[in-house]
Amino acid sequence: MKRLILLLIIPVLVLIGCNRDDDFGKNNEIKPVPFTVNIKYDASKYPSVADKGVANVTVIMKNTATGDQITGKTDANGDLILNAVLPGNYSVQAELQLKQSEYEQQIGEETSYEIVHFGGFDEKVTINANTSSKLIRITSGNLGDLVIKQYYYAGSDTKLGANFRDQFIEIHNNSDQTIYADGLYLVFLEGNTNNNPTTYTLSNGQYDWSKTAGGGSAANTDYVYSNILIKIPGTGSQYPILPGKSIVIAQTAINHKMPFDDINGTGVAIQEPDRTVDLSHADFETYMGDYNTSIGKKPFAWDIQNIMVPDMLVSYWSIASNDLILNVNSMLGLGILRATDTEVTTWKKVASPKAPTGTLFLQIPKNYIIDGIDITDKEQKAPKDFPADIDASRTFIVNAVGQAEGTFTGLSVIRKTKEIINGRVVLQDTNNSANDFVTIKANPRGYAQ
């Protein structure tokens, strides 16, 4: 269980390999230092109030080495003033909820939402004798009626289950109106897989896309980057999602609990069916056989087509894989968006700063994103892919005692249920995946308990 450091009641720890500036004693004792977190609104989204500190923001500081936490709220000036904090590296998360009237009074614009959620996040804040404060800017997301409900990226046991063949995504209609899935895109983000700053990254270790995309800082704040963009088919009114219901998009829409023959006629056994899921009744699948054949590539042996399930359409695909294999090492951020075919064709294709002559990524304006979820690796060494206004933090699968869990476990992250209104399930959406998602055994069309 994580330990909580109460404000101003801090034990003395002895750290190995600390900065000399942090050594205030003669026996390598690490003494606390004063530190202030200042919270302001995002300058690009809320320029009229960007210089004003934000009161009553909950700030959670977590020591990345020990897991210890400090929690407090900002004062009228937007400051959380701490008299004593142990030096070290911290992640800082900021959360705020404004009622409709509070939002309109503070921001100066109208909103139709009863509650607006704000969040801010910085994963790499170093506190020592030379740093006395940190500014964190908070912003609200694109609140929409469709939300990502379940993201099953972990896969099941590689020998006893279905390996990565049973991966799926579930999208939920959080509104009280029917919404058509036709034309909805799934986008998977690619970014740097470690948070070590280099010449081609930002300070948090994420790629500095301005080096290949141009556009200055906007390249990193106003866009996301992907090499997988797939679309739900339909003419506009073929695939309704009823209020409080969801759709399942399978990698392969078969019953993974049953043995099957691959495309070469080779039998594939399942030793322990309970480790995996039945996706034979999925709403859509990412069958890639015809697409691969059309571009001269050999189809993936396990990519079995269920002719009763509509196929997703490939809009952009620049990865080497010949199937939608959700990379359990890269930890792809997942988003849903709507755009016209014409708009998609206008989006730039740019190389990563790490490999300027390599694979091209699709540069997608972030304002098209309806909902997004950032996930991370077990050790949380990969930087965030989405900006904070898409997902204020990130999530990952955990085991029964709350510890980060490895892959091929059959576990999935799923959005919490907020309430049930006349039988309609409403899921929690605070634009902060760390708050909104929990871990369950993968369960298409299931709910968090």
Coordinates of C-alpha atoms in Angstrom, one line a residue:
M1 CA 0.0 0.0 0.0
K2 CA 1.3 3.4 -0.9
R3 CA 2.3 5.6 2.1
L4 CA 1.0 9.0 2.6
I5 CA 3.2 11.9 3.7
L6 CA 1.2 14.3 5.7
L7 CA 2.0 17.9 5.0
L8 CA 4.7 19.2 7.3
I9 CA 5.2 15.8 9.0
I10 CA 8.0 14.3 7.0
P11 CA 10.4 11.6 8.0
V12 CA 14.1 11.9 7.4
L13 CA 15.4 9.5 4.7
V14 CA 18.9 8.6 3.7
L15 CA 19.2 8.5 -0.1
I16 CA 22.1 7.0 -2.0
G17 CA 23.6 8.9 -4.9
C18 CA 21.9 12.2 -4.1
N19 CA 22.9 15.6 -5.4
R20 CA 25.6 17.3 -3.3
D21 CA 23.4 20.4 -3.1
D22 CA 20.9 18.4 -1.1
D23 CA 23.3 17.3 1.6
F24 CA 22.8 19.7 4.5
G25 CA 24.3 17.5 7.2
K26 CA 27.6 15.9 7.7
N27 CA 26.4 12.3 7.6
N28 CA 24.6 12.3 4.2
E29 CA 21.3 13.2 5.9
I30 CA 18.8 14.5 3.4
K31 CA 17.0 17.5 4.9
P32 CA 13.7 18.8 3.7
V33 CA 13.5 22.0 1.6
P34 CA 10.7 24.5 1.1
F35 CA 8.8 24.1 -2.2
T36 CA 5.7 25.8 -3.8
V37 CA 3.5 24.4 -6.5
N38 CA 1.7 27.2 -8.5
I39 CA -1.4 26.4 -10.5
K40 CA -2.6 28.4 -13.5
Y41 CA -4.9 27.8 -16.4
D42 CA -3.6 26.7 -19.8
A43 CA -2.4 29.8 -21.7
S44 CA -3.4 28.7 -25.2
K45 CA -6.9 27.5 -24.3
Y46 CA -7.8 30.2 -21.6
P47 CA -5.6 33.2 -22.4
S48 CA -7.9 35.7 -20.6
V49 CA -7.2 34.1 -17.3
A50 CA -3.8 32.5 -17.9
D51 CA -2.0 34.9 -15.5
K52 CA -4.3 34.3 -12.6
G53 CA -3.5 31.6 -10.0
V54 CA -6.3 29.0 -9.5
A55 CA -7.6 28.3 -6.0
N56 CA -8.8 25.0 -4.5
V57 CA -6.9 22.8 -6.9
T58 CA -6.0 19.4 -5.5
V59 CA -2.3 18.7 -5.9
I60 CA -0.8 15.3 -5.6
M61 CA 3.0 15.0 -5.5
K62 CA 4.5 11.5 -5.7
N63 CA 8.1 10.7 -5.1
T64 CA 9.1 8.5 -8.0
A65 CA 11.7 6.6 -6.0
T66 CA 9.7 5.8 -2.9
G67 CA 6.1 6.1 -3.9
D68 CA 5.4 8.5 -1.0
Q69 CA 2.8 11.1 -1.6
I70 CA 2.0 14.6 -0.5
T71 CA -1.5 15.9 -1.1
G72 CA -2.8 19.4 -0.6
K73 CA -5.0 22.2 -2.1
T74 CA -3.9 25.6 -3.5
D75 CA -4.7 28.8 -1.8
A76 CA -6.4 31.9 -3.2
N77 CA -3.2 32.7 -5.2
G78 CA -3.1 29.3 -6.7
D79 CA -0.2 28.2 -4.5
L80 CA 0.4 25.1 -2.5
I81 CA 3.1 26.2 -0.1
L82 CA 5.1 23.4 1.5
N83 CA 7.5 24.2 4.2
A84 CA 9.4 21.0 4.0
V85 CA 9.7 18.5 1.1
L86 CA 12.4 15.8 0.9
P87 CA 14.6 16.4 -2.2
G88 CA 14.1 14.0 -5.1
N89 CA 12.2 13.5 -8.3
Y90 CA 8.5 13.8 -8.2
S91 CA 5.4 13.6 -10.4
V92 CA 2.9 16.4 -9.8
Q93 CA -0.7 16.0 -10.7
A94 CA -3.3 18.7 -10.4
E95 CA -7.1 18.2 -10.4
L96 CA -10.0 20.7 -10.3
Q97 CA -13.8 20.4 -10.7
L98 CA -15.9 23.5 -11.5
K99 CA -19.6 23.6 -11.4
Q100 CA -21.3 25.2 -14.4
S101 CA -21.8 28.6 -12.6
E102 CA -18.2 28.5 -11.3
Y103 CA -16.8 27.8 -14.7
E104 CA -18.7 30.6 -16.3
Q105 CA -17.7 33.0 -13.6
Q106 CA -14.0 32.1 -13.6
I107 CA -13.5 31.5 -17.3
G108 CA -15.9 34.0 -18.7
E109 CA -17.6 31.8 -21.2
E110 CA -20.7 29.6 -21.2
T111 CA -20.7 25.8 -21.0
S112 CA -23.5 23.2 -21.2
Y113 CA -21.8 20.8 -18.8
E114 CA -22.9 20.7 -15.1
I115 CA -19.3 19.9 -14.1
V116 CA -16.1 20.7 -16.0
H117 CA -13.0 18.8 -15.0
F118 CA -9.5 20.3 -15.3
G119 CA -6.2 18.5 -15.0
G120 CA -2.5 19.1 -15.2
F121 CA 0.4 16.7 -15.0
D122 CA 4.2 16.8 -14.9
E123 CA 6.0 13.5 -14.5
K124 CA 9.5 14.9 -14.0
V125 CA 9.8 17.6 -11.3
T126 CA 13.2 17.7 -9.5
I127 CA 13.1 19.2 -6.0
N128 CA 16.4 20.2 -4.3
A129 CA 18.0 23.2 -2.7
N130 CA 18.2 25.0 -6.0
T131 CA 14.5 24.7 -7.0
S132 CA 11.9 26.5 -4.9
S133 CA 8.8 26.3 -7.1
K134 CA 7.0 24.7 -10.1
L135 CA 4.3 26.1 -12.3
I136 CA 1.7 23.6 -13.5
R137 CA -1.0 24.6 -16.0
I138 CA -4.4 22.9 -15.9
T139 CA -6.8 22.5 -18.8
S140 CA -10.1 20.8 -19.6
G141 CA -10.5 18.2 -22.3
N142 CA -12.8 17.7 -25.2
L143 CA -15.8 16.4 -23.4
G144 CA -17.8 14.2 -25.7
D145 CA -20.6 11.8 -25.8
L146 CA -18.5 8.8 -26.9
V147 CA -15.8 7.6 -24.5
I148 CA -13.3 4.8 -24.5
K149 CA -14.7 2.2 -22.1
Q150 CA -12.2 -0.6 -22.2
Y151 CA -8.7 -1.0 -23.6
Y152 CA -7.5 -4.6 -23.5
Y153 CA -3.9 -4.2 -24.7
A154 CA -2.2 -6.7 -22.4
G155 CA -3.2 -9.9 -24.1
S156 CA -3.5 -13.3 -22.4
D157 CA -1.0 -16.0 -21.5
T158 CA 1.4 -16.7 -24.4
K159 CA 1.2 -20.4 -24.0
L160 CA -2.0 -21.2 -22.1
G161 CA -4.2 -18.5 -23.5
A162 CA -4.5 -16.6 -26.8
N163 CA -1.2 -14.5 -26.7
F164 CA -2.1 -11.1 -28.2
R165 CA -4.8 -12.4 -30.6
D166 CA -7.6 -11.5 -28.2
Q167 CA -6.9 -7.8 -27.9
F168 CA -9.9 -5.5 -28.2
I169 CA -11.2 -1.9 -27.7
E170 CA -14.7 -1.0 -26.4
I171 CA -16.3 2.4 -27.1
H172 CA -19.3 3.5 -25.0
N173 CA -22.2 6.0 -25.8
N174 CA -22.3 8.1 -22.6
S175 CA -25.2 10.3 -23.8
D176 CA -29.0 9.9 -23.8
Q177 CA -29.2 9.9 -27.6
T178 CA -28.4 7.3 -30.2
I179 CA -25.0 8.0 -31.9
Y180 CA -23.9 6.3 -35.1
A181 CA -20.5 4.7 -35.1
D182 CA -20.2 5.1 -38.9
G183 CA -17.0 6.9 -39.8
L184 CA -15.5 6.9 -36.3
Y185 CA -11.7 6.6 -36.3
L186 CA -9.4 4.8 -33.9
V187 CA -6.0 6.3 -33.7
F188 CA -3.0 4.7 -32.0
L189 CA -0.1 7.0 -30.9
E190 CA 3.5 6.3 -31.2
G191 CA 6.2 8.2 -29.3
N192 CA 9.5 7.7 -27.5
T193 CA 9.6 4.5 -25.4
N194 CA 11.9 6.0 -22.6
N195 CA 11.9 9.3 -20.8
N196 CA 15.6 10.0 -21.0
P197 CA 16.1 13.5 -22.5
T198 CA 18.4 13.6 -25.6
T199 CA 19.0 16.0 -28.5
Y200 CA 15.8 14.9 -30.2
T201 CA 13.4 15.0 -27.2
L202 CA 11.7 17.4 -24.9
S203 CA 12.7 17.6 -21.2
N204 CA 10.2 14.8 -20.4
G205 CA 11.8 12.4 -22.9
Q206 CA 9.0 12.7 -25.5
Y207 CA 10.0 13.4 -29.1
D208 CA 10.4 17.1 -30.0
W209 CA 8.3 16.9 -33.1
S210 CA 9.2 20.5 -34.1
K211 CA 12.6 19.1 -35.3
T212 CA 10.9 17.2 -38.2
A213 CA 7.4 18.7 -38.4
G214 CA 8.3 22.4 -38.0
G215 CA 5.9 24.8 -36.5
G216 CA 7.8 25.5 -33.3
S217 CA 6.3 24.5 -30.0
A218 CA 2.8 24.0 -31.6
A219 CA 4.1 20.8 -33.1
N220 CA 4.3 19.3 -29.6
T221 CA 1.2 21.0 -28.1
D222 CA -1.4 21.1 -30.9
Y223 CA -0.9 17.7 -32.6
V224 CA -0.6 14.0 -31.9
Y225 CA 1.3 11.6 -34.1
S226 CA 0.3 8.1 -35.3
N227 CA 1.2 5.4 -37.8
I228 CA -2.1 3.5 -37.3
L229 CA -5.5 5.1 -38.2
I230 CA -8.4 2.8 -38.9
K231 CA -12.1 3.7 -39.5
I232 CA -15.4 2.1 -38.8
P233 CA -17.3 1.6 -42.1
G234 CA -20.8 2.8 -42.9
T235 CA -22.8 5.4 -44.8
G236 CA -23.7 7.5 -41.8
S237 CA -26.6 5.6 -40.2
Q238 CA -25.8 1.9 -40.4
Y239 CA -24.2 1.2 -37.0
P240 CA -26.2 2.8 -34.2
I241 CA -24.8 2.9 -30.6
L242 CA -27.8 3.1 -28.3
P243 CA -27.6 5.3 -25.2
G244 CA -25.6 3.6 -22.4
K245 CA -24.5 0.9 -24.8
S246 CA -21.1 0.1 -26.4
I247 CA -19.4 -1.4 -29.4
V248 CA -16.5 -3.9 -29.4
I249 CA -13.7 -3.7 -31.9
A250 CA -11.7 -6.9 -32.0
Q251 CA -8.3 -7.6 -33.4
T252 CA -9.7 -10.9 -34.5
A253 CA -13.4 -11.6 -34.0
I254 CA -13.4 -15.3 -33.1
N255 CA -14.0 -17.2 -30.0
H256 CA -10.5 -17.3 -28.6
K257 CA -11.6 -19.9 -26.0
M258 CA -11.8 -22.5 -28.8
P259 CA -9.1 -24.1 -30.9
F260 CA -9.0 -22.9 -34.5
D261 CA -7.0 -23.4 -37.8
D262 CA -4.9 -20.5 -39.0
I263 CA -4.9 -19.3 -42.6
N264 CA -2.4 -22.0 -43.5
G265 CA -4.6 -24.8 -42.1
T266 CA -2.4 -25.3 -39.0
G267 CA -4.3 -26.0 -35.8
V268 CA -3.9 -23.6 -32.9
A269 CA -4.8 -25.0 -29.5
I270 CA -6.1 -23.2 -26.4
Q271 CA -5.0 -25.0 -23.2
E272 CA -6.8 -22.9 -20.6
P273 CA -9.9 -21.2 -22.1
D274 CA -10.6 -19.2 -19.0
R275 CA -7.5 -17.1 -19.6
T276 CA -9.0 -15.5 -22.7
V277 CA -12.3 -14.1 -24.2
D278 CA -14.9 -14.8 -26.8
L279 CA -14.9 -12.1 -29.4
S280 CA -17.0 -13.9 -32.0
H281 CA -19.8 -11.4 -31.4
A282 CA -17.7 -8.3 -31.7
D283 CA -19.2 -5.4 -33.7
F284 CA -16.1 -4.9 -35.8
E285 CA -12.8 -6.5 -36.4
T286 CA -9.5 -5.4 -37.9
Y287 CA -9.1 -8.1 -40.5
M288 CA -6.0 -7.2 -42.5
G289 CA -5.8 -10.0 -45.0
D290 CA -7.2 -8.3 -48.0
Y291 CA -5.3 -5.0 -47.3
N292 CA -2.0 -6.9 -47.0
T293 CA -2.6 -8.8 -50.2
S294 CA -3.4 -5.5 -52.0
I295 CA 0.0 -4.0 -51.1
G296 CA 1.9 -7.1 -51.8
K297 CA 2.4 -8.3 -48.2
K298 CA 1.7 -11.8 -46.8
P299 CA -1.3 -11.9 -44.5
F300 CA -0.7 -12.7 -40.8
A301 CA -1.2 -16.4 -40.1
W302 CA -3.5 -15.8 -37.2
D303 CA -5.6 -13.1 -38.9
I304 CA -8.8 -15.1 -39.3
Q305 CA -11.8 -13.3 -40.9
N306 CA -15.2 -13.6 -39.4
I307 CA -17.5 -12.9 -42.4
M308 CA -20.3 -12.0 -40.0
V309 CA -18.4 -9.1 -38.5
P310 CA -17.7 -5.9 -40.5
D311 CA -14.1 -5.1 -41.2
M312 CA -12.4 -1.9 -40.1
L313 CA -11.1 0.3 -42.9
V314 CA -7.4 1.1 -43.1
S315 CA -6.9 4.9 -43.5
Y316 CA -3.2 5.1 -42.6
W317 CA -0.8 2.3 -41.9
S318 CA 3.0 2.8 -41.8
I319 CA 4.1 0.2 -39.3
A320 CA 5.8 -3.1 -40.3
S321 CA 3.2 -5.3 -38.6
N322 CA 0.7 -7.0 -40.9
D323 CA -2.0 -7.1 -38.2
L324 CA -3.3 -4.8 -35.5
I325 CA -1.1 -6.1 -32.7
L326 CA -1.3 -3.7 -29.8
N327 CA 2.4 -3.4 -28.9
V328 CA 2.7 -4.5 -25.2
N329 CA 6.1 -2.9 -25.0
S330 CA 5.5 0.5 -26.7
M331 CA 2.2 1.0 -24.9
L332 CA 0.2 2.8 -27.6
G333 CA -2.0 5.7 -26.5
L334 CA -5.5 5.2 -27.9
G335 CA -7.9 7.9 -29.2
I336 CA -11.2 8.2 -31.0
L337 CA -11.9 11.0 -33.5
R338 CA -14.1 12.1 -36.3
A339 CA -12.9 13.7 -39.5
T340 CA -13.9 13.7 -43.2
D341 CA -11.9 11.8 -45.7
T342 CA -10.8 15.1 -47.2
E343 CA -9.6 16.4 -43.9
V344 CA -7.5 13.3 -43.3
T345 CA -5.8 13.6 -46.7
T346 CA -4.6 17.1 -45.7
W347 CA -2.8 16.0 -42.6
K348 CA 1.0 16.0 -42.9
K349 CA 3.2 12.9 -42.7
V350 CA 6.4 13.5 -40.8
A351 CA 9.3 11.3 -39.6
S352 CA 10.2 11.0 -35.9
P353 CA 13.0 13.2 -34.6
K354 CA 14.8 10.0 -33.6
A355 CA 14.8 8.7 -37.2
P356 CA 14.4 11.6 -39.6
T357 CA 14.8 9.3 -42.7
G358 CA 12.6 6.5 -41.3
T359 CA 8.9 5.7 -40.9
L360 CA 6.4 8.6 -41.5
F361 CA 3.8 9.4 -38.9
L362 CA 0.5 11.1 -39.4
Q363 CA 0.3 14.5 -37.8
I364 CA -3.2 14.9 -36.4
P365 CA -4.6 18.1 -35.0
K366 CA -5.6 17.4 -31.4
N367 CA -8.9 19.2 -31.7
Y368 CA -10.3 16.3 -33.7
I369 CA -9.8 13.9 -30.8
I370 CA -13.1 13.1 -29.0
D371 CA -11.5 11.0 -26.2
G372 CA -8.1 9.6 -25.5
I373 CA -6.4 7.4 -23.0
D374 CA -2.6 7.3 -22.2
I375 CA -1.2 4.1 -20.9
T376 CA 2.3 3.5 -19.6
D377 CA 4.8 0.7 -19.1
K378 CA 5.1 -1.3 -15.9
E379 CA 8.0 0.9 -14.7
Q380 CA 6.5 4.1 -16.0
K381 CA 9.6 5.0 -18.0
A382 CA 7.8 5.9 -21.3
P383 CA 6.7 9.5 -21.6
K384 CA 3.1 10.5 -22.2
D385 CA 1.8 10.6 -25.8
F386 CA -1.3 12.7 -25.4
P387 CA -1.3 16.4 -24.2
A388 CA -2.9 17.0 -20.8
D389 CA -6.2 18.4 -22.3
I390 CA -6.8 15.0 -23.9
D391 CA -5.7 12.9 -20.9
A392 CA -4.5 14.7 -17.8
S393 CA -2.5 11.6 -16.6
R394 CA -2.4 8.0 -17.6
T395 CA -3.3 4.5 -16.5
F396 CA -2.0 0.9 -16.6
I397 CA -3.0 -2.5 -15.5
V398 CA -2.4 -3.4 -11.8
N399 CA -2.6 -6.6 -9.8
A400 CA -4.9 -7.4 -6.9
V401 CA -2.8 -5.5 -4.4
G402 CA -2.5 -2.4 -6.7
Q403 CA 1.0 -2.9 -8.0
A404 CA 1.8 -2.4 -11.7
E405 CA 1.3 -5.6 -13.5
G406 CA 3.1 -7.1 -16.5
T407 CA 1.6 -8.0 -19.9
F408 CA 0.0 -11.2 -21.1
T409 CA -2.1 -11.4 -18.0
G410 CA -5.6 -11.3 -19.4
L411 CA -6.2 -8.0 -17.5
S412 CA -7.7 -4.9 -19.0
V413 CA -8.3 -1.3 -18.0
I414 CA -11.9 -0.3 -17.9
R415 CA -13.7 3.0 -17.2
K416 CA -15.5 3.2 -13.9
T417 CA -19.3 3.4 -13.8
K418 CA -20.5 6.8 -12.5
E419 CA -24.2 6.2 -12.2
I420 CA -27.2 4.5 -13.8
I421 CA -30.1 6.7 -15.0
N422 CA -33.3 4.9 -15.8
G423 CA -31.3 1.9 -16.8
R424 CA -28.8 3.8 -18.9
V425 CA -25.2 3.3 -17.8
V426 CA -23.2 6.5 -17.5
L427 CA -19.4 6.1 -17.2
Q428 CA -17.1 8.4 -15.3
D429 CA -15.2 10.9 -17.5
T430 CA -13.0 13.4 -15.6
N431 CA -10.5 13.6 -18.5
N432 CA -8.0 11.9 -16.2
S433 CA -7.4 8.2 -16.9
A434 CA -5.7 7.7 -13.5
N435 CA -9.0 8.5 -11.9
D436 CA -11.4 7.1 -14.5
F437 CA -10.0 3.6 -15.1
V438 CA -9.5 0.5 -13.0
T439 CA -8.2 -3.0 -13.8
I440 CA -10.4 -6.0 -14.4
K441 CA -10.1 -9.4 -16.1
A442 CA -10.8 -8.6 -19.7
N443 CA -14.6 -8.7 -20.3
P444 CA -16.1 -7.4 -23.5
R445 CA -19.4 -5.5 -22.7
G446 CA -18.7 -6.0 -19.0
Y447 CA -18.5 -3.3 -16.3
A448 CA -16.2 -2.4 -13.5
Q449 CA -17.5 -3.6 -10.1

